[in-house]
PDB file of C-alpha atoms in Angstrom:
ATOM      1  CA  ASP A  30     -19.267 -40.155  17.391  1.00  0.00           C
ATOM      2  CA  THR A  31     -17.863 -36.725  16.548  1.00  0.00           C
ATOM      3  CA  ALA A  32     -16.631 -34.890  19.648  1.00  0.00           C
ATOM      4  CA  VAL A  33     -16.530 -31.373  18.173  1.00  0.00           C
ATOM      5  CA  SER A  34     -18.455 -30.784  14.983  1.00  0.00           C
ATOM      6  CA  GLN A  35     -18.729 -27.741  12.760  1.00  0.00           C
ATOM      7  CA  THR A  36     -21.111 -26.873   9.950  1.00  0.00           C
ATOM      8  CA  PRO A  37     -20.637 -26.158   7.184  1.00  0.00           C
ATOM      9  CA  LYS A  38     -17.264 -27.648   6.272  1.00  0.00           C
ATOM     10  CA  TYR A  39     -16.917 -25.341   3.267  1.00  0.00           C
ATOM     11  CA  LEU A  40     -18.479 -21.939   2.726  1.00  0.00           C
ATOM     12  CA  VAL A  41     -18.089 -19.841  -0.416  1.00  0.00           C
ATOM     13  CA  THR A  42     -19.775 -16.466  -0.419  1.00  0.00           C
ATOM     14  CA  GLN A  43     -19.510 -12.983  -1.832  1.00  0.00           C
ATOM     15  CA  MET A  44     -18.216  -9.847  -0.217  1.00  0.00           C
ATOM     16  CA  GLY A  45     -20.799  -7.991   1.814  1.00  0.00           C
ATOM     17  CA  ASN A  46     -22.824 -11.071   2.715  1.00  0.00           C
ATOM     18  CA  ASP A  47     -23.602 -12.242   6.254  1.00  0.00           C
ATOM     19  CA  LYS A  48     -22.867 -15.844   7.198  1.00  0.00           C
ATOM     20  CA  SER A  49     -22.843 -18.111  10.233  1.00  0.00           C
ATOM     21  CA  ILE A  50     -20.758 -21.107  11.251  1.00  0.00           C
ATOM     22  CA  LYS A  51     -22.117 -23.504  13.839  1.00  0.00           C
ATOM     23  CA  CYS A  52     -20.202 -25.547  16.389  1.00  0.00           C
ATOM     24  CA  GLU A  53     -21.341 -28.251  18.753  1.00  0.00           C
ATOM     25  CA  GLN A  54     -19.444 -30.391  21.244  1.00  0.00           C
ATOM     26  CA  ASN A  55     -20.720 -33.549  22.916  1.00  0.00           C
ATOM     27  CA  LEU A  56     -17.874 -33.881  25.413  1.00  0.00           C
ATOM     28  CA  GLY A  57     -19.631 -32.114  28.274  1.00  0.00           C
ATOM     29  CA  HIS A  58     -16.939 -29.433  28.276  1.00  0.00           C
ATOM     30  CA  ASP A  59     -17.497 -26.045  29.868  1.00  0.00           C
ATOM     31  CA  THR A  60     -15.314 -23.931  27.580  1.00  0.00           C
ATOM     32  CA  MET A  61     -15.464 -23.378  23.835  1.00  0.00           C
ATOM     33  CA  TYR A  62     -13.290 -21.395  21.449  1.00  0.00           C
ATOM     34  CA  TRP A  63     -13.102 -19.985  17.950  1.00  0.00           C
ATOM     35  CA  TYR A  64      -9.763 -19.845  16.155  1.00  0.00           C
ATOM     36  CA  LYS A  65      -8.858 -18.424  12.764  1.00  0.00           C
ATOM     37  CA  GLN A  66      -6.115 -19.960  10.627  1.00  0.00           C
ATOM     38  CA  ASP A  67      -5.068 -17.533   7.933  1.00  0.00           C
ATOM     39  CA  SER A  68      -3.207 -18.126   4.685  1.00  0.00           C
ATOM     40  CA  LYS A  69       0.127 -18.083   6.518  1.00  0.00           C
ATOM     41  CA  LYS A  70      -1.100 -21.014   8.642  1.00  0.00           C
ATOM     42  CA  PHE A  71      -1.097 -18.812  11.730  1.00  0.00           C
ATOM     43  CA  LEU A  72      -3.667 -20.223  14.177  1.00  0.00           C
ATOM     44  CA  LYS A  73      -5.002 -17.388  16.315  1.00  0.00           C
ATOM     45  CA  ILE A  74      -7.652 -17.370  19.002  1.00  0.00           C
ATOM     46  CA  MET A  75     -10.644 -15.130  18.441  1.00  0.00           C
ATOM     47  CA  PHE A  76     -13.100 -15.859  21.259  1.00  0.00           C
ATOM     48  CA  SER A  77     -13.608 -18.142  24.213  1.00  0.00           C
ATOM     49  CA  TYR A  78     -16.781 -18.855  26.168  1.00  0.00           C
ATOM     50  CA  ASN A  79     -17.054 -20.596  29.526  1.00  0.00           C
ATOM     51  CA  ASN A  80     -20.568 -21.733  30.451  1.00  0.00           C
ATOM     52  CA  LYS A  81     -22.013 -19.252  27.980  1.00  0.00           C
ATOM     53  CA  GLU A  82     -19.929 -16.379  29.373  1.00  0.00           C
ATOM     54  CA  LEU A  83     -17.433 -14.598  27.116  1.00  0.00           C
ATOM     55  CA  ILE A  84     -13.979 -14.869  28.707  1.00  0.00           C
ATOM     56  CA  ILE A  85     -11.588 -14.194  25.837  1.00  0.00           C
ATOM     57  CA  ASN A  86     -12.274 -11.599  23.189  1.00  0.00           C
ATOM     58  CA  GLU A  87      -9.194 -10.909  21.118  1.00  0.00           C
ATOM     59  CA  THR A  88      -8.863  -7.942  18.827  1.00  0.00           C
ATOM     60  CA  VAL A  89     -11.365  -8.995  16.217  1.00  0.00           C
ATOM     61  CA  PRO A  90     -13.506  -6.701  14.043  1.00  0.00           C
ATOM     62  CA  ASN A  91     -16.949  -6.253  15.547  1.00  0.00           C
ATOM     63  CA  ARG A  92     -18.378  -7.744  12.353  1.00  0.00           C
ATOM     64  CA  PHE A  93     -17.625 -11.053  14.092  1.00  0.00           C
ATOM     65  CA  SER A  94     -20.119 -11.949  16.787  1.00  0.00           C
ATOM     66  CA  PRO A  95     -20.040 -15.206  18.718  1.00  0.00           C
ATOM     67  CA  LYS A  96     -23.205 -16.597  20.254  1.00  0.00           C
ATOM     68  CA  SER A  97     -23.426 -19.369  22.825  1.00  0.00           C
ATOM     69  CA  PRO A  98     -27.033 -20.529  23.334  1.00  0.00           C
ATOM     70  CA  ASP A  99     -25.822 -23.224  25.756  1.00  0.00           C
ATOM     71  CA  LYS A 100     -22.480 -24.603  26.834  1.00  0.00           C
ATOM     72  CA  ALA A 101     -22.513 -27.263  24.117  1.00  0.00           C
ATOM     73  CA  HIS A 102     -22.855 -24.779  21.272  1.00  0.00           C
ATOM     74  CA  LEU A 103     -20.827 -21.811  20.095  1.00  0.00           C
ATOM     75  CA  ASN A 104     -21.796 -20.201  16.816  1.00  0.00           C
ATOM     76  CA  LEU A 105     -19.915 -17.528  14.886  1.00  0.00           C
ATOM     77  CA  HIS A 106     -21.779 -14.935  12.883  1.00  0.00           C
ATOM     78  CA  ILE A 107     -19.916 -12.722  10.453  1.00  0.00           C
ATOM     79  CA  ASN A 108     -21.467  -9.583   8.988  1.00  0.00           C
ATOM     80  CA  SER A 109     -20.433  -7.754   5.839  1.00  0.00           C
ATOM     81  CA  LEU A 110     -17.867 -10.316   4.792  1.00  0.00           C
ATOM     82  CA  GLU A 111     -14.569  -9.046   3.385  1.00  0.00           C
ATOM     83  CA  LEU A 112     -11.917 -10.723   1.245  1.00  0.00           C
ATOM     84  CA  GLY A 113      -9.570 -10.817   4.253  1.00  0.00           C
ATOM     85  CA  ASP A 114     -12.025 -12.981   6.159  1.00  0.00           C
ATOM     86  CA  SER A 115     -11.118 -15.903   3.912  1.00  0.00           C
ATOM     87  CA  ALA A 116      -9.528 -18.461   6.212  1.00  0.00           C
ATOM     88  CA  VAL A 117     -10.139 -21.747   7.990  1.00  0.00           C
ATOM     89  CA  TYR A 118     -12.124 -21.294  11.194  1.00  0.00           C
ATOM     90  CA  PHE A 119     -11.714 -23.889  13.915  1.00  0.00           C
ATOM     91  CA  CYS A 120     -13.968 -24.437  16.865  1.00  0.00           C
ATOM     92  CA  ALA A 121     -12.507 -26.096  19.977  1.00  0.00           C
ATOM     93  CA  SER A 122     -13.537 -27.037  23.492  1.00  0.00           C
ATOM     94  CA  SER A 123     -11.866 -27.836  26.788  1.00  0.00           C
ATOM     95  CA  GLN A 124     -13.033 -29.210  30.118  1.00  0.00           C
ATOM     96  CA  GLY A 125     -12.497 -26.039  32.131  1.00  0.00           C
ATOM     97  CA  ARG A 126     -10.932 -22.644  31.752  1.00  0.00           C
ATOM     98  CA  GLY A 127      -7.465 -23.655  32.872  1.00  0.00           C
ATOM     99  CA  ARG A 128      -4.494 -24.873  30.930  1.00  0.00           C
ATOM    100  CA  GLU A 129      -5.841 -27.961  29.369  1.00  0.00           C
ATOM    101  CA  GLU A 130      -5.714 -29.634  26.042  1.00  0.00           C
ATOM    102  CA  GLN A 131      -8.295 -28.374  23.652  1.00  0.00           C
ATOM    103  CA  TYR A 132     -10.326 -30.573  21.342  1.00  0.00           C
ATOM    104  CA  PHE A 133     -10.707 -29.138  17.873  1.00  0.00           C
ATOM    105  CA  GLY A 134     -13.387 -29.500  15.250  1.00  0.00           C
ATOM    106  CA  PRO A 135     -12.477 -30.274  11.623  1.00  0.00           C
ATOM    107  CA  GLY A 136     -12.562 -26.636  10.566  1.00  0.00           C
ATOM    108  CA  THR A 137     -14.710 -24.557   8.213  1.00  0.00           C
ATOM    109  CA  ARG A 138     -12.977 -23.228   5.123  1.00  0.00           C
ATOM    110  CA  LEU A 139     -14.500 -19.834   4.326  1.00  0.00           C
ATOM    111  CA  THR A 140     -13.803 -18.309   0.926  1.00  0.00           C
ATOM    112  CA  VAL A 141     -14.984 -14.786   0.236  1.00  0.00           C
ATOM    113  CA  THR A 142     -15.058 -13.766  -3.428  1.00  0.00           C
TER     114      THR A 142
ATOM    115  CA  ASP B  12       3.401  -9.994  16.617  1.00  0.00           C
ATOM    116  CA  GLN B  13       4.083 -13.702  16.622  1.00  0.00           C
ATOM    117  CA  GLN B  14       5.097 -14.891  20.045  1.00  0.00           C
ATOM    118  CA  VAL B  15       5.530 -18.539  19.090  1.00  0.00           C
ATOM    119  CA  LYS B  16       7.607 -19.433  16.046  1.00  0.00           C
ATOM    120  CA  GLN B  17       8.248 -22.619  14.190  1.00  0.00           C
ATOM    121  CA  ASN B  18      10.919 -21.639  11.725  1.00  0.00           C
ATOM    122  CA  SER B  19      10.982 -24.880   9.745  1.00  0.00           C
ATOM    123  CA  PRO B  20       7.886 -25.128   7.584  1.00  0.00           C
ATOM    124  CA  SER B  21       8.716 -28.706   6.603  1.00  0.00           C
ATOM    125  CA  LEU B  22      10.836 -31.681   7.562  1.00  0.00           C
ATOM    126  CA  SER B  23      11.441 -35.044   5.880  1.00  0.00           C
ATOM    127  CA  VAL B  24      12.733 -38.053   7.788  1.00  0.00           C
ATOM    128  CA  GLN B  25      13.290 -41.711   6.950  1.00  0.00           C
ATOM    129  CA  GLU B  26      11.093 -44.239   8.686  1.00  0.00           C
ATOM    130  CA  GLY B  27      12.718 -45.510  11.866  1.00  0.00           C
ATOM    131  CA  ARG B  28      14.892 -42.432  12.349  1.00  0.00           C
ATOM    132  CA  ILE B  29      14.394 -39.593  14.806  1.00  0.00           C
ATOM    133  CA  SER B  30      12.248 -36.572  13.931  1.00  0.00           C
ATOM    134  CA  ILE B  31      13.079 -33.353  15.755  1.00  0.00           C
ATOM    135  CA  LEU B  32      10.631 -30.466  15.511  1.00  0.00           C
ATOM    136  CA  ASN B  33      11.585 -27.124  16.970  1.00  0.00           C
ATOM    137  CA  CYS B  34       9.675 -24.219  18.457  1.00  0.00           C
ATOM    138  CA  ASP B  35      10.842 -20.862  19.818  1.00  0.00           C
ATOM    139  CA  TYR B  36       8.923 -18.349  21.888  1.00  0.00           C
ATOM    140  CA  THR B  37       9.541 -14.761  22.845  1.00  0.00           C
ATOM    141  CA  ASN B  38       7.305 -14.183  25.857  1.00  0.00           C
ATOM    142  CA  SER B  39       9.105 -15.039  29.102  1.00  0.00           C
ATOM    143  CA  MET B  40       5.737 -15.286  30.848  1.00  0.00           C
ATOM    144  CA  PHE B  41       4.890 -18.475  28.951  1.00  0.00           C
ATOM    145  CA  ASP B  42       5.111 -21.413  31.314  1.00  0.00           C
ATOM    146  CA  TYR B  43       2.996 -24.145  29.765  1.00  0.00           C
ATOM    147  CA  PHE B  44       3.460 -25.659  26.350  1.00  0.00           C
ATOM    148  CA  LEU B  45       1.603 -28.149  24.189  1.00  0.00           C
ATOM    149  CA  TRP B  46       2.187 -29.919  20.909  1.00  0.00           C
ATOM    150  CA  TYR B  47      -0.658 -30.705  18.550  1.00  0.00           C
ATOM    151  CA  LYS B  48      -0.716 -32.887  15.463  1.00  0.00           C
ATOM    152  CA  LYS B  49      -2.909 -32.131  12.477  1.00  0.00           C
ATOM    153  CA  TYR B  50      -3.864 -34.295   9.536  1.00  0.00           C
ATOM    154  CA  PRO B  51      -5.305 -32.716   6.345  1.00  0.00           C
ATOM    155  CA  ALA B  52      -8.988 -31.755   6.565  1.00  0.00           C
ATOM    156  CA  GLU B  53      -9.012 -32.422  10.307  1.00  0.00           C
ATOM    157  CA  GLY B  54      -8.601 -30.244  13.364  1.00  0.00           C
ATOM    158  CA  PRO B  55      -5.452 -30.355  15.503  1.00  0.00           C
ATOM    159  CA  THR B  56      -5.301 -33.126  18.102  1.00  0.00           C
ATOM    160  CA  PHE B  57      -3.389 -32.911  21.352  1.00  0.00           C
ATOM    161  CA  LEU B  58      -0.124 -34.822  21.513  1.00  0.00           C
ATOM    162  CA  ILE B  59       1.930 -33.917  24.574  1.00  0.00           C
ATOM    163  CA  SER B  60       2.442 -31.065  27.024  1.00  0.00           C
ATOM    164  CA  ILE B  61       5.130 -29.717  29.326  1.00  0.00           C
ATOM    165  CA  SER B  62       5.142 -27.306  32.229  1.00  0.00           C
ATOM    166  CA  SER B  63       8.034 -24.954  32.842  1.00  0.00           C
ATOM    167  CA  ILE B  64       8.834 -26.723  36.105  1.00  0.00           C
ATOM    168  CA  LYS B  65      10.117 -29.605  33.975  1.00  0.00           C
ATOM    169  CA  ASP B  66      12.657 -29.763  31.208  1.00  0.00           C
ATOM    170  CA  LYS B  67      11.487 -33.020  29.696  1.00  0.00           C
ATOM    171  CA  ASN B  68       8.258 -34.951  29.318  1.00  0.00           C
ATOM    172  CA  GLU B  69       7.966 -38.318  27.643  1.00  0.00           C
ATOM    173  CA  ASP B  70       4.986 -40.256  26.297  1.00  0.00           C
ATOM    174  CA  GLY B  71       5.830 -43.368  24.349  1.00  0.00           C
ATOM    175  CA  ARG B  72       7.652 -42.419  21.170  1.00  0.00           C
ATOM    176  CA  PHE B  73       7.163 -38.695  21.836  1.00  0.00           C
ATOM    177  CA  THR B  74       9.403 -36.582  24.053  1.00  0.00           C
ATOM    178  CA  VAL B  75       9.233 -32.834  24.522  1.00  0.00           C
ATOM    179  CA  PHE B  76      12.260 -30.919  25.763  1.00  0.00           C
ATOM    180  CA  LEU B  77      12.094 -27.410  27.192  1.00  0.00           C
ATOM    181  CA  ASN B  78      15.038 -25.024  27.438  1.00  0.00           C
ATOM    182  CA  LYS B  79      13.716 -22.027  29.336  1.00  0.00           C
ATOM    183  CA  SER B  80      16.861 -19.961  29.130  1.00  0.00           C
ATOM    184  CA  ALA B  81      16.853 -20.269  25.341  1.00  0.00           C
ATOM    185  CA  LYS B  82      13.037 -19.991  25.150  1.00  0.00           C
ATOM    186  CA  HIS B  83      13.095 -23.087  23.012  1.00  0.00           C
ATOM    187  CA  LEU B  84      11.266 -26.377  22.969  1.00  0.00           C
ATOM    188  CA  SER B  85      11.557 -29.380  20.756  1.00  0.00           C
ATOM    189  CA  LEU B  86       9.522 -32.475  20.031  1.00  0.00           C
ATOM    190  CA  HIS B  87      11.372 -35.718  19.399  1.00  0.00           C
ATOM    191  CA  ILE B  88       9.662 -38.650  17.722  1.00  0.00           C
ATOM    192  CA  VAL B  89      11.561 -41.932  17.917  1.00  0.00           C
ATOM    193  CA  PRO B  90      11.256 -44.068  15.897  1.00  0.00           C
ATOM    194  CA  SER B  91       9.392 -42.111  13.228  1.00  0.00           C
ATOM    195  CA  GLN B  92       6.597 -43.931  11.432  1.00  0.00           C
ATOM    196  CA  PRO B  93       4.772 -43.085   8.176  1.00  0.00           C
ATOM    197  CA  GLY B  94       1.591 -42.448  10.192  1.00  0.00           C
ATOM    198  CA  ASP B  95       3.414 -39.605  11.933  1.00  0.00           C
ATOM    199  CA  SER B  96       3.317 -37.615   8.694  1.00  0.00           C
ATOM    200  CA  ALA B  97       1.255 -34.553   9.628  1.00  0.00           C
ATOM    201  CA  VAL B  98       1.575 -30.885  10.555  1.00  0.00           C
ATOM    202  CA  TYR B  99       2.803 -30.315  14.094  1.00  0.00           C
ATOM    203  CA  PHE B 100       1.898 -27.144  16.009  1.00  0.00           C
ATOM    204  CA  CYS B 101       3.411 -25.959  19.242  1.00  0.00           C
ATOM    205  CA  ALA B 102       1.356 -23.738  21.532  1.00  0.00           C
ATOM    206  CA  ALA B 103       2.237 -21.737  24.624  1.00  0.00           C
ATOM    207  CA  SER B 104       0.336 -20.186  27.507  1.00  0.00           C
ATOM    208  CA  GLY B 105       1.225 -17.710  30.216  1.00  0.00           C
ATOM    209  CA  GLY B 106      -1.921 -18.360  32.184  1.00  0.00           C
ATOM    210  CA  GLY B 107      -5.514 -19.382  31.830  1.00  0.00           C
ATOM    211  CA  ASN B 108      -6.733 -21.080  28.716  1.00  0.00           C
ATOM    212  CA  GLN B 109      -5.339 -18.645  26.164  1.00  0.00           C
ATOM    213  CA  PHE B 110      -2.792 -20.367  23.972  1.00  0.00           C
ATOM    214  CA  TYR B 111      -0.582 -18.881  21.291  1.00  0.00           C
ATOM    215  CA  PHE B 112       0.178 -21.164  18.394  1.00  0.00           C
ATOM    216  CA  GLY B 113       3.076 -21.413  15.982  1.00  0.00           C
ATOM    217  CA  THR B 114       2.542 -21.771  12.243  1.00  0.00           C
ATOM    218  CA  GLY B 115       3.291 -25.463  12.199  1.00  0.00           C
ATOM    219  CA  THR B 116       5.917 -27.793  10.739  1.00  0.00           C
ATOM    220  CA  SER B 117       4.875 -30.318   8.119  1.00  0.00           C
ATOM    221  CA  LEU B 118       6.558 -33.653   8.835  1.00  0.00           C
ATOM    222  CA  THR B 119       6.894 -36.285   6.124  1.00  0.00           C
ATOM    223  CA  VAL B 120       8.119 -39.713   7.163  1.00  0.00           C
ATOM    224  CA  ILE B 121       9.448 -41.598   4.157  1.00  0.00           C
ATOM    225  CA  PRO B 122       8.894 -45.370   4.201  1.00  0.00           C
TER     226      PRO B 122
END
């Protein structure tokens, strides 16, 4: 039983396209996150939602738009993809919005050509 | 601006010996720290945490040490086992659920 799942696992697309990555957690957690791991292995938070409410919104181009239809799902939509968007994107969840361990999905490797 | 740094990209250790992974941070507001372990093609998994009110936290073979004055923490694994071979990330928080991660150290335990 996968706790945090992401689809797709791999995504190869061309510059200028629009794509979405989906995330689902079955842990009953209230908070979900999107992280980006770039080529230098730097894992950086992008967004966090608590009960469908946006609580962390780091400096991310507005081409990136998260959507949380319910507290078990947090999707990431990216418009007008650029070469620099190539990275591994991780979804995570935690029980609350405090300092707790986060449970990560397996990652989505996005390659923009 | 990277607030959490892991300056050793890789480390090799013989099975049975101690592995010491280091992490430095620059933000004096950080007061809660976690270590995560990551296998290839998987997401990071939580390993151990420490609050700034402590200087040591132990869980089985894993011990985390915190030196607040030096803004330094370390993860000790004793004894090291081949299954410990993975990338280890440290993460720090100054409040709430926003964590800043280092770039990871790849540990190889040689049988």
